[in-house]
Every structure is written in structure tokens, then in C-alpha cells.
GROMACS .gro file of C-alpha atoms in nm:
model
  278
    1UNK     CA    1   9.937  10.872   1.247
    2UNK     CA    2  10.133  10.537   1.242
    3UNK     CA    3  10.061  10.211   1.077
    4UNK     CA    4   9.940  10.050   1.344
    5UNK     CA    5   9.703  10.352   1.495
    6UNK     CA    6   9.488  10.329   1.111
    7UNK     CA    7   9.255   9.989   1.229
    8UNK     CA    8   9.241  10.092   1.615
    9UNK     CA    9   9.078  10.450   1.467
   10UNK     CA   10   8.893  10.256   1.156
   11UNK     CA   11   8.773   9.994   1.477
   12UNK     CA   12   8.655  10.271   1.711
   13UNK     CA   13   8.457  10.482   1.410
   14UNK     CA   14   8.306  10.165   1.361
   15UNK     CA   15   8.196  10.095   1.697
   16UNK     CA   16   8.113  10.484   1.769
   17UNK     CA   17   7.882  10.396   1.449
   18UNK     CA   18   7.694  10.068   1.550
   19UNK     CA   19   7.631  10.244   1.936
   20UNK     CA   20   7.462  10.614   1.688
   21UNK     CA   21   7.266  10.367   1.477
   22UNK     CA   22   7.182  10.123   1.838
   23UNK     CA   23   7.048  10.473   1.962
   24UNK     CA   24   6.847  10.555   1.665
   25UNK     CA   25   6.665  10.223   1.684
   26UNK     CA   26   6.577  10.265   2.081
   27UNK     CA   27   6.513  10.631   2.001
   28UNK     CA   28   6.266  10.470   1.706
   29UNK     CA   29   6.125  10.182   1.904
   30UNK     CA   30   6.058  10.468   2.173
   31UNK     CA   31   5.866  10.671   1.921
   32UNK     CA   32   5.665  10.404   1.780
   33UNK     CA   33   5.541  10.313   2.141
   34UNK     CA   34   5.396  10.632   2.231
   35UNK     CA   35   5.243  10.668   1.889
   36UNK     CA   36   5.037  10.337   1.968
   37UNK     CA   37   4.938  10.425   2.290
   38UNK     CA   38   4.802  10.758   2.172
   39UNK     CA   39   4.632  10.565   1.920
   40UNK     CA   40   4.476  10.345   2.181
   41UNK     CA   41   4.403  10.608   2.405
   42UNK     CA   42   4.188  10.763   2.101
   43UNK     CA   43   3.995  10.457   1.972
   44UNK     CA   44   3.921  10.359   2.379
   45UNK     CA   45   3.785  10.704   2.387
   46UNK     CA   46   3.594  10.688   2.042
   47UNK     CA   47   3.397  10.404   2.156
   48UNK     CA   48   3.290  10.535   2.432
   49UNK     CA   49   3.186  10.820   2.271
   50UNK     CA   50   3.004  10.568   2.069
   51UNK     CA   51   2.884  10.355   2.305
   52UNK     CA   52   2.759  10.627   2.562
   53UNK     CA   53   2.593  10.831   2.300
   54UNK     CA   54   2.526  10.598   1.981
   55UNK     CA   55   2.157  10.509   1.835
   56UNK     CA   56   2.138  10.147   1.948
   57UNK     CA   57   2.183   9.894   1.677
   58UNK     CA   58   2.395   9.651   1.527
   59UNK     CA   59   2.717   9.687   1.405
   60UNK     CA   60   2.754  10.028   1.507
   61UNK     CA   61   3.131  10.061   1.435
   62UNK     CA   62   3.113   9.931   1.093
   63UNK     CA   63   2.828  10.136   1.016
   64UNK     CA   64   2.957  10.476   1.146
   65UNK     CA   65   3.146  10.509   0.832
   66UNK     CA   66   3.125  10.485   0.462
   67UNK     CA   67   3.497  10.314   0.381
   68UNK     CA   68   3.316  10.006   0.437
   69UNK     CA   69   3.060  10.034   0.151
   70UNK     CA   70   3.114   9.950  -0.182
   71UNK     CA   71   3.094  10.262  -0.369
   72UNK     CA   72   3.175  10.496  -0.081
   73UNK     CA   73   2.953  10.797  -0.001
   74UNK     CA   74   2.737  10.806  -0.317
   75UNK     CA   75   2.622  10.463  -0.220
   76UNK     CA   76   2.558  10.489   0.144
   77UNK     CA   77   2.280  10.748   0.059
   78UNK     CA   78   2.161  10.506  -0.242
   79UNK     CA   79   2.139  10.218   0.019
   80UNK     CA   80   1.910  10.455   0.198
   81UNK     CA   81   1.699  10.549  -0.056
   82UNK     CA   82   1.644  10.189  -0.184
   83UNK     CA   83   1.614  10.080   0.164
   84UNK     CA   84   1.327  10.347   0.229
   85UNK     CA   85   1.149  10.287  -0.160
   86UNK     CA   86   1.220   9.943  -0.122
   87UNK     CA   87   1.011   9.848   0.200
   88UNK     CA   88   0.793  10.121   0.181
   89UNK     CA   89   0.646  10.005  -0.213
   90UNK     CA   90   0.663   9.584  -0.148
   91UNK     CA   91   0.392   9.596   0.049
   92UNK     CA   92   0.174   9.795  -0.126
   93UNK     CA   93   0.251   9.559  -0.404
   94UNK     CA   94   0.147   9.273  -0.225
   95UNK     CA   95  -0.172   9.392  -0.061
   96UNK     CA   96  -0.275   9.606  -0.299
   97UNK     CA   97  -0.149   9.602  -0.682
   98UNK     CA   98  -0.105   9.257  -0.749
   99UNK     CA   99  -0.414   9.024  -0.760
  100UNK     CA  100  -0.446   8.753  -0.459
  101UNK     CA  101  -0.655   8.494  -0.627
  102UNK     CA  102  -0.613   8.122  -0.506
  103UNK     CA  103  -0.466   7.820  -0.750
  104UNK     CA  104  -0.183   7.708  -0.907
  105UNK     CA  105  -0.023   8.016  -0.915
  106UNK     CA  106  -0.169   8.225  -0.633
  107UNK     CA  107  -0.006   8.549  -0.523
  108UNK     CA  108   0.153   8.346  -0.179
  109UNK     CA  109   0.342   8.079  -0.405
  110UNK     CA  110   0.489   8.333  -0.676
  111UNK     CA  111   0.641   8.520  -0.364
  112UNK     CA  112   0.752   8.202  -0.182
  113UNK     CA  113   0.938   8.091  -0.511
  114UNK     CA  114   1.086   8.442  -0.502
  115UNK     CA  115   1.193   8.379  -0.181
  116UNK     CA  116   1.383   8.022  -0.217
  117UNK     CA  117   1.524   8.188  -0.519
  118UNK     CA  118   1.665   8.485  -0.310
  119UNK     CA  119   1.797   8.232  -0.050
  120UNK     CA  120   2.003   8.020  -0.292
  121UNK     CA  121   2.105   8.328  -0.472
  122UNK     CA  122   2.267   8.460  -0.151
  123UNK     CA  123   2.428   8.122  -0.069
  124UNK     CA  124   2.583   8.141  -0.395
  125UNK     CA  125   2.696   8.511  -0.307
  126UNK     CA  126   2.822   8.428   0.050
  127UNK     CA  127   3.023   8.094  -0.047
  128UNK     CA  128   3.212   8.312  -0.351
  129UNK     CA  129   3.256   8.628  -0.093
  130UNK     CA  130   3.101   8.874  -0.375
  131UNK     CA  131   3.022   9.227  -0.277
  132UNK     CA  132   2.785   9.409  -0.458
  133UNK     CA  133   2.761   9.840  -0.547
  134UNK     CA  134   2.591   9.937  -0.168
  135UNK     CA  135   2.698   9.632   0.037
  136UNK     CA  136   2.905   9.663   0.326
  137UNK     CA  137   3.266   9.459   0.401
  138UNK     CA  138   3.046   9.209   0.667
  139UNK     CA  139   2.798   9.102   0.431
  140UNK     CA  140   3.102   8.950   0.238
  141UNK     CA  141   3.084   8.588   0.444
  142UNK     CA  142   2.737   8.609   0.618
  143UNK     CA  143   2.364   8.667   0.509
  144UNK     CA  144   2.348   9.031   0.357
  145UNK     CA  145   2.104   9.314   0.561
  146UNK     CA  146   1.917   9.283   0.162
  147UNK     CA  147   1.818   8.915   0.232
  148UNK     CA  148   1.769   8.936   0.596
  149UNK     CA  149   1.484   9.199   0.516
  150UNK     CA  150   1.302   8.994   0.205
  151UNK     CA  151   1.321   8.667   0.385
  152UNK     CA  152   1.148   8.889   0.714
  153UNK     CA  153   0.931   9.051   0.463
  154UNK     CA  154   0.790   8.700   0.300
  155UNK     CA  155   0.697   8.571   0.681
  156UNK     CA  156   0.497   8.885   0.777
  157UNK     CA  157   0.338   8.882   0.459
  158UNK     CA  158   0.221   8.496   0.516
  159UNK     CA  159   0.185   8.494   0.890
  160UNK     CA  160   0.042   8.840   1.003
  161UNK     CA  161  -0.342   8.735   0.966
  162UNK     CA  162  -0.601   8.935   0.748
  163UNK     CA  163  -0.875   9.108   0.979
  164UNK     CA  164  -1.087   8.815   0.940
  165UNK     CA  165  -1.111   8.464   0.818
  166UNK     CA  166  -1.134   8.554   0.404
  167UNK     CA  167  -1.284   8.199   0.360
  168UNK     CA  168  -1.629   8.333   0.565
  169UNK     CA  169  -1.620   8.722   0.460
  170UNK     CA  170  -1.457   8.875   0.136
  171UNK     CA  171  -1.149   8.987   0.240
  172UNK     CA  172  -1.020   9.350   0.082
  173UNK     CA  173  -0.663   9.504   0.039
  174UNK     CA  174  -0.659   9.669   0.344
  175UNK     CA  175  -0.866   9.371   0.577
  176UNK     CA  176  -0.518   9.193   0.436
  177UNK     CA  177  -0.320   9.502   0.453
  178UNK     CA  178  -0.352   9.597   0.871
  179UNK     CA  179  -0.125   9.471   1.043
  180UNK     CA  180   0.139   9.378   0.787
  181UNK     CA  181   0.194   9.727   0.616
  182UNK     CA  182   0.242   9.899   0.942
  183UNK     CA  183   0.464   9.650   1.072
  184UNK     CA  184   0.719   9.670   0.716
  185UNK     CA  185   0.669  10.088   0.677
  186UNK     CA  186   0.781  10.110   1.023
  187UNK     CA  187   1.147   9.939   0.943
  188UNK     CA  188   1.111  10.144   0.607
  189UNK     CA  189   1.163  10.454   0.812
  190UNK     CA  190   1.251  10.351   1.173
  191UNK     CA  191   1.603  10.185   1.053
  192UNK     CA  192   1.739  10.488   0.810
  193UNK     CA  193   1.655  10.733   1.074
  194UNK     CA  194   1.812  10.576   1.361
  195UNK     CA  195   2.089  10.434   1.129
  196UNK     CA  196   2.195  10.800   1.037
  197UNK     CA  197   2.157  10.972   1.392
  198UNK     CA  198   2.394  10.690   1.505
  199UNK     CA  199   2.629  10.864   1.244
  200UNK     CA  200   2.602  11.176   1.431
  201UNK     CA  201   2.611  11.054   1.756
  202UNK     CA  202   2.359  11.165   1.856
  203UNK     CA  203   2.243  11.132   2.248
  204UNK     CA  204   2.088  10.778   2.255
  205UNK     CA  205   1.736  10.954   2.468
  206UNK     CA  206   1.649  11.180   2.167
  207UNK     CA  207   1.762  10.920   1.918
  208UNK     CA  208   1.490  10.657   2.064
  209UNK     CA  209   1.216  10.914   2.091
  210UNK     CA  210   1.287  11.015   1.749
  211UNK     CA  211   1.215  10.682   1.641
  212UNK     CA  212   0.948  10.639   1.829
  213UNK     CA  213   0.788  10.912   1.735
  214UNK     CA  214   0.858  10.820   1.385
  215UNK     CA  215   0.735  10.432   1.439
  216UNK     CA  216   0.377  10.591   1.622
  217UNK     CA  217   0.294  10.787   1.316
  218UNK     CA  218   0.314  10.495   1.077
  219UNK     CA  219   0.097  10.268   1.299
  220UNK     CA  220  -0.134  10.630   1.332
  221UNK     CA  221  -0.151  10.591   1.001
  222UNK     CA  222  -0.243  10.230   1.012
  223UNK     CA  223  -0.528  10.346   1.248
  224UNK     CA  224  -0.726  10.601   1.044
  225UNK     CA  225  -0.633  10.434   0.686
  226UNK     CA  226  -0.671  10.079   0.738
  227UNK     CA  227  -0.882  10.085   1.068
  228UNK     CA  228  -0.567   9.862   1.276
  229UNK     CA  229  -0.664   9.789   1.611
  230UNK     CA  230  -0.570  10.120   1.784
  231UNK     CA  231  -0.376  10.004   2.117
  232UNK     CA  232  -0.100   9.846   1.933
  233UNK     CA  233   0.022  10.133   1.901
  234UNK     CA  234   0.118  10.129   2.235
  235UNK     CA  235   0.356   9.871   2.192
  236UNK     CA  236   0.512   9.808   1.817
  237UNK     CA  237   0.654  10.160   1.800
  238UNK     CA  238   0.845  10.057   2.173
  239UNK     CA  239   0.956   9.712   2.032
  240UNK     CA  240   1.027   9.834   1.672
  241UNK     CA  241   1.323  10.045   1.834
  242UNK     CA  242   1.437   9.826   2.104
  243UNK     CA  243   1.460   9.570   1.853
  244UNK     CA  244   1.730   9.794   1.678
  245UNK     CA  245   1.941   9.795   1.984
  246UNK     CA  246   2.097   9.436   2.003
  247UNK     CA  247   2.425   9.363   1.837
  248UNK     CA  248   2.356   9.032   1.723
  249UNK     CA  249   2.613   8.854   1.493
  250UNK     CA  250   2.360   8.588   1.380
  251UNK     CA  251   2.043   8.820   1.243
  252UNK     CA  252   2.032   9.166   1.081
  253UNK     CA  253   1.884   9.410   1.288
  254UNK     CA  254   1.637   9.487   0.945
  255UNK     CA  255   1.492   9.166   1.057
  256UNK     CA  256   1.456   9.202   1.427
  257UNK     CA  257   1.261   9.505   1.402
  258UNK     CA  258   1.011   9.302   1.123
  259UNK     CA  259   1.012   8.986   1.329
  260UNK     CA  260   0.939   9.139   1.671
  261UNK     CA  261   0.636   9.287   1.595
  262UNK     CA  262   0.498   9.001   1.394
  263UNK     CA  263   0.576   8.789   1.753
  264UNK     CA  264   0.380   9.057   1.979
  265UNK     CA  265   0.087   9.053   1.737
  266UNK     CA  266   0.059   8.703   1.689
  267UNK     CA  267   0.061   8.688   2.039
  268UNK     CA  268  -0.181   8.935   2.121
  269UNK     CA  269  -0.388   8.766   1.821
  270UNK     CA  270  -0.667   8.640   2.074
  271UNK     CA  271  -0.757   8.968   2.193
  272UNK     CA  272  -0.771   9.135   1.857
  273UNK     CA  273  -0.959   8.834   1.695
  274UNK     CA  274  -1.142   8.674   1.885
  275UNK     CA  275  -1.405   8.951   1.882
  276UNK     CA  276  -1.436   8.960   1.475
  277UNK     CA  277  -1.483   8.525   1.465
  278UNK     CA  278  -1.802   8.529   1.685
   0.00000   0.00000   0.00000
């Protein structure tokens, strides 16, 4: 080799170097592209798995999962449980355990205070973005599924009307107990279930009958315990379930199935009243 072949070799190693390395990066590039399309092609067909088959309700892709929850596994099953002891014990509290005389400090006001304390409490938690043990990622800048249900709670227990008017006949616990307790055990059980078959995904036929099925026995139970006009069960158990199947951004779905029945029976109020107030 001569002194003037050493930089035409040294240039053409270095070119033979840049055009390996161009081809490793197109080779790369290459690679990466088919990798996202695969992973595209599998999340298009997940949710349609989830879609086609699913429990209706909302947020079903952020509740299909446990990495959302704070706590993981261990407190997706505790949010069930204290959803289920939760809703199924506050209103036998109310109606039943605590005393409903009138006054200053009547059983209605103590649970509206605990109400507007809840509400500020979870404005506080919103504007801050705090996550608590069982919450899920969404609830960290909008109204938790926790408040949703209390606040829903609160306005069945003050609107959903006592058999009769307590000012002309004594009123019991369960003339104040008949239609609210079967319209709050129903989301005590109704959500969970259909909230875990969407985890299997399960067909969306069975998982609707299943929770109507589920939502008749409680208002059943209504019947023969607390003597609840027997036709509604016609109806709640149908509207508990479709209420689940929305995905609404702007209301919890805990709510929906609590609010829709409390419509339907105050709107059907004539027909179960009227009879009683004559």
C-alpha cells in the first residue's frame, strides 16, 4: 500500500460504515413498524372482544383491570366488599336503627350535613388530585364512584315517599323503608355482579339476566318483607341494569342505577298512592 492509497481505503471503510449503520436504522425503523401494527391489530381486536361481549357499564376499559386501583388486586376485592356492606347496611341504618324524630336535629338534617360535608370533602380531594387505598386512576380529577353513590343515596332517602303521609298515620321503619331499601340493595348487589362478569367477559345476554335475576329477588324481597307494591317489580330490576349500560363521563354509573329507579317511582307515585290518601 502507498501513501496516497491509506485515506482513499480509511474514506471507503468509512463510507462502507455509515451505509451498515444507514441499514441497521431502516432495518430498525422496519421492525418497530410491524411491532405497532401488531399491537394495534391486538387492542382493535380486544375491544371488540369487549365491546361485543362486555357487561354494559361505564368505563369498561378502565375497569377490566386492577393496574388502575390503588392497591392493586387486594383492593379491587376490598372495593367490593365495602361496596356490597356499604349500601347494603346504610339503609338499614337510616330506616331502621337510628331514631327519625322531628326538631332541631332530626334524622333528615344530621344526614344532609353529612352530605354537604362529603361534597366539600371531595372538592378538596378532586382540586389536589389525591387518590385514596381502592380508588381508581379516573377518580383522580372528577367526582369519585364513593361520592356519586352517598350523594344518590341522601336523595332516595329524602325523596322516595314513606307508604303514607306520617303526619295522618304513624309511620313505621318499614312504611319508610319500601321503596327506598329495595331501590339502594339492588345497586348493593346489581353493580359488583355485573362489574365482575364484565371482567370475564362474559356474553352480555347472560350477564343482563344475571342481573336481573339478581335485581328481582331484592325487590321479591321488598314484597314479602316490607309489603312494596308488587308490580314494580316488573320494571326496577329492567331499569336497574339498563341503567348500568351507558358510558357517561359526567355521572357514575353507582348513581344511575339509584337515580333511575327513584325517577320511575316517583313517577308512577299516583298509581301507588293515590289509593292509600283516600
Amino acid at each position: 500500500m502507498t501513501g496516497t492509497e491509506g485515506p482513499f481505503v480509511q474514506e471507503t471503510d468509512s463510507f462502507k460504515l455509515a451505509i451498515n449503520e444507514r441499514d441497521l436504522k431502516e432495518k430498525q425503523i422496519q421492525a418497530d413498524d410491524m411491532s405497532n401494527a401488531e399491537l394495534g391489530g391486538s387492542e382493535k381486536k380486544s375491544a371488540g372482544a369487549t365491546d361485543g361481549g362486555g357487561v354494559p357499564g361505564a368505563r369498561q376499559a378502565a375497569k377490566s383491570t386492577n393496574a388502575d386501583i390503588v392497591g392493586g388486586a387486594k383492593a379491587h376485592v376490598g372495593r367490593r366488599v365495602f361496596h356490597v356492606v356499604f349500601n347494603a347496611l346504610l339503609p338499614v341504618c337510616f330506616y331502621f336503627w337510628f331514631p327519625f324524630k322531628e326538631g332541631d336535629w332530626s334524622l333528615n338534617r344530621v344526614v344532609g350535613l353529612i352530605g354537604i360535608a362529603y361534597i366539600v370533602l371531595e372538592a378538596v380531594r378532586v382540586w389536589r388530585g389525591i387518590l385514596v387505598w381502592g380508588q381508581r386512576d379516573y377518580e383522580r380529577k372528577q367526582v369519585s364512584a364513593l361520592a356519586w353513590t352517598l350523594i344518590a343515596q341522601i336523595l332516595v332517602y329524602f325523596i322516595a315517599p314513606p307508604r303514607h303521609n306520617c303526619d295522618v298515620l304513624p309511620c313505621s321503619s318499614e312504611d319508610r323503608a319500601w321503596l327506598g331499601l329495595p331501590i339502594v340493595w339492588t345497586l348493593a348487589l346489581v353493580d359488583p355482579l355485573l362489574g365482575e362478569m364484565r371482567r370475564l367477559q362474559l356474553p352480555l345476554w347472560g350477564s343482563c339476566l344475571a342481573g336481573v335475576l339478581t335485581a328481582a329477588a331484592v325487590w321479591l324481597a321488598g314484597i314479602l318483607w316490607l309489603d312494596t307494591t308488587w308490580w314494580l317489580i316488573l320494571f326496577c330490576p329492567l331499569i336497574a341494569v339498563a341503567a348500568e349500560y351507558p358510558s357517561l363521563k359526567v355521572i357514575d354509573d353507582n348513581a344511575c342505577i339509584l337515580l333511575t329507579q327513584l325517577t320511575f317511582v316517583m313517577l308512577v307515585a299516583p298509581w301507588i298512592y293515590e289509593p292509600l290518601n283516600h
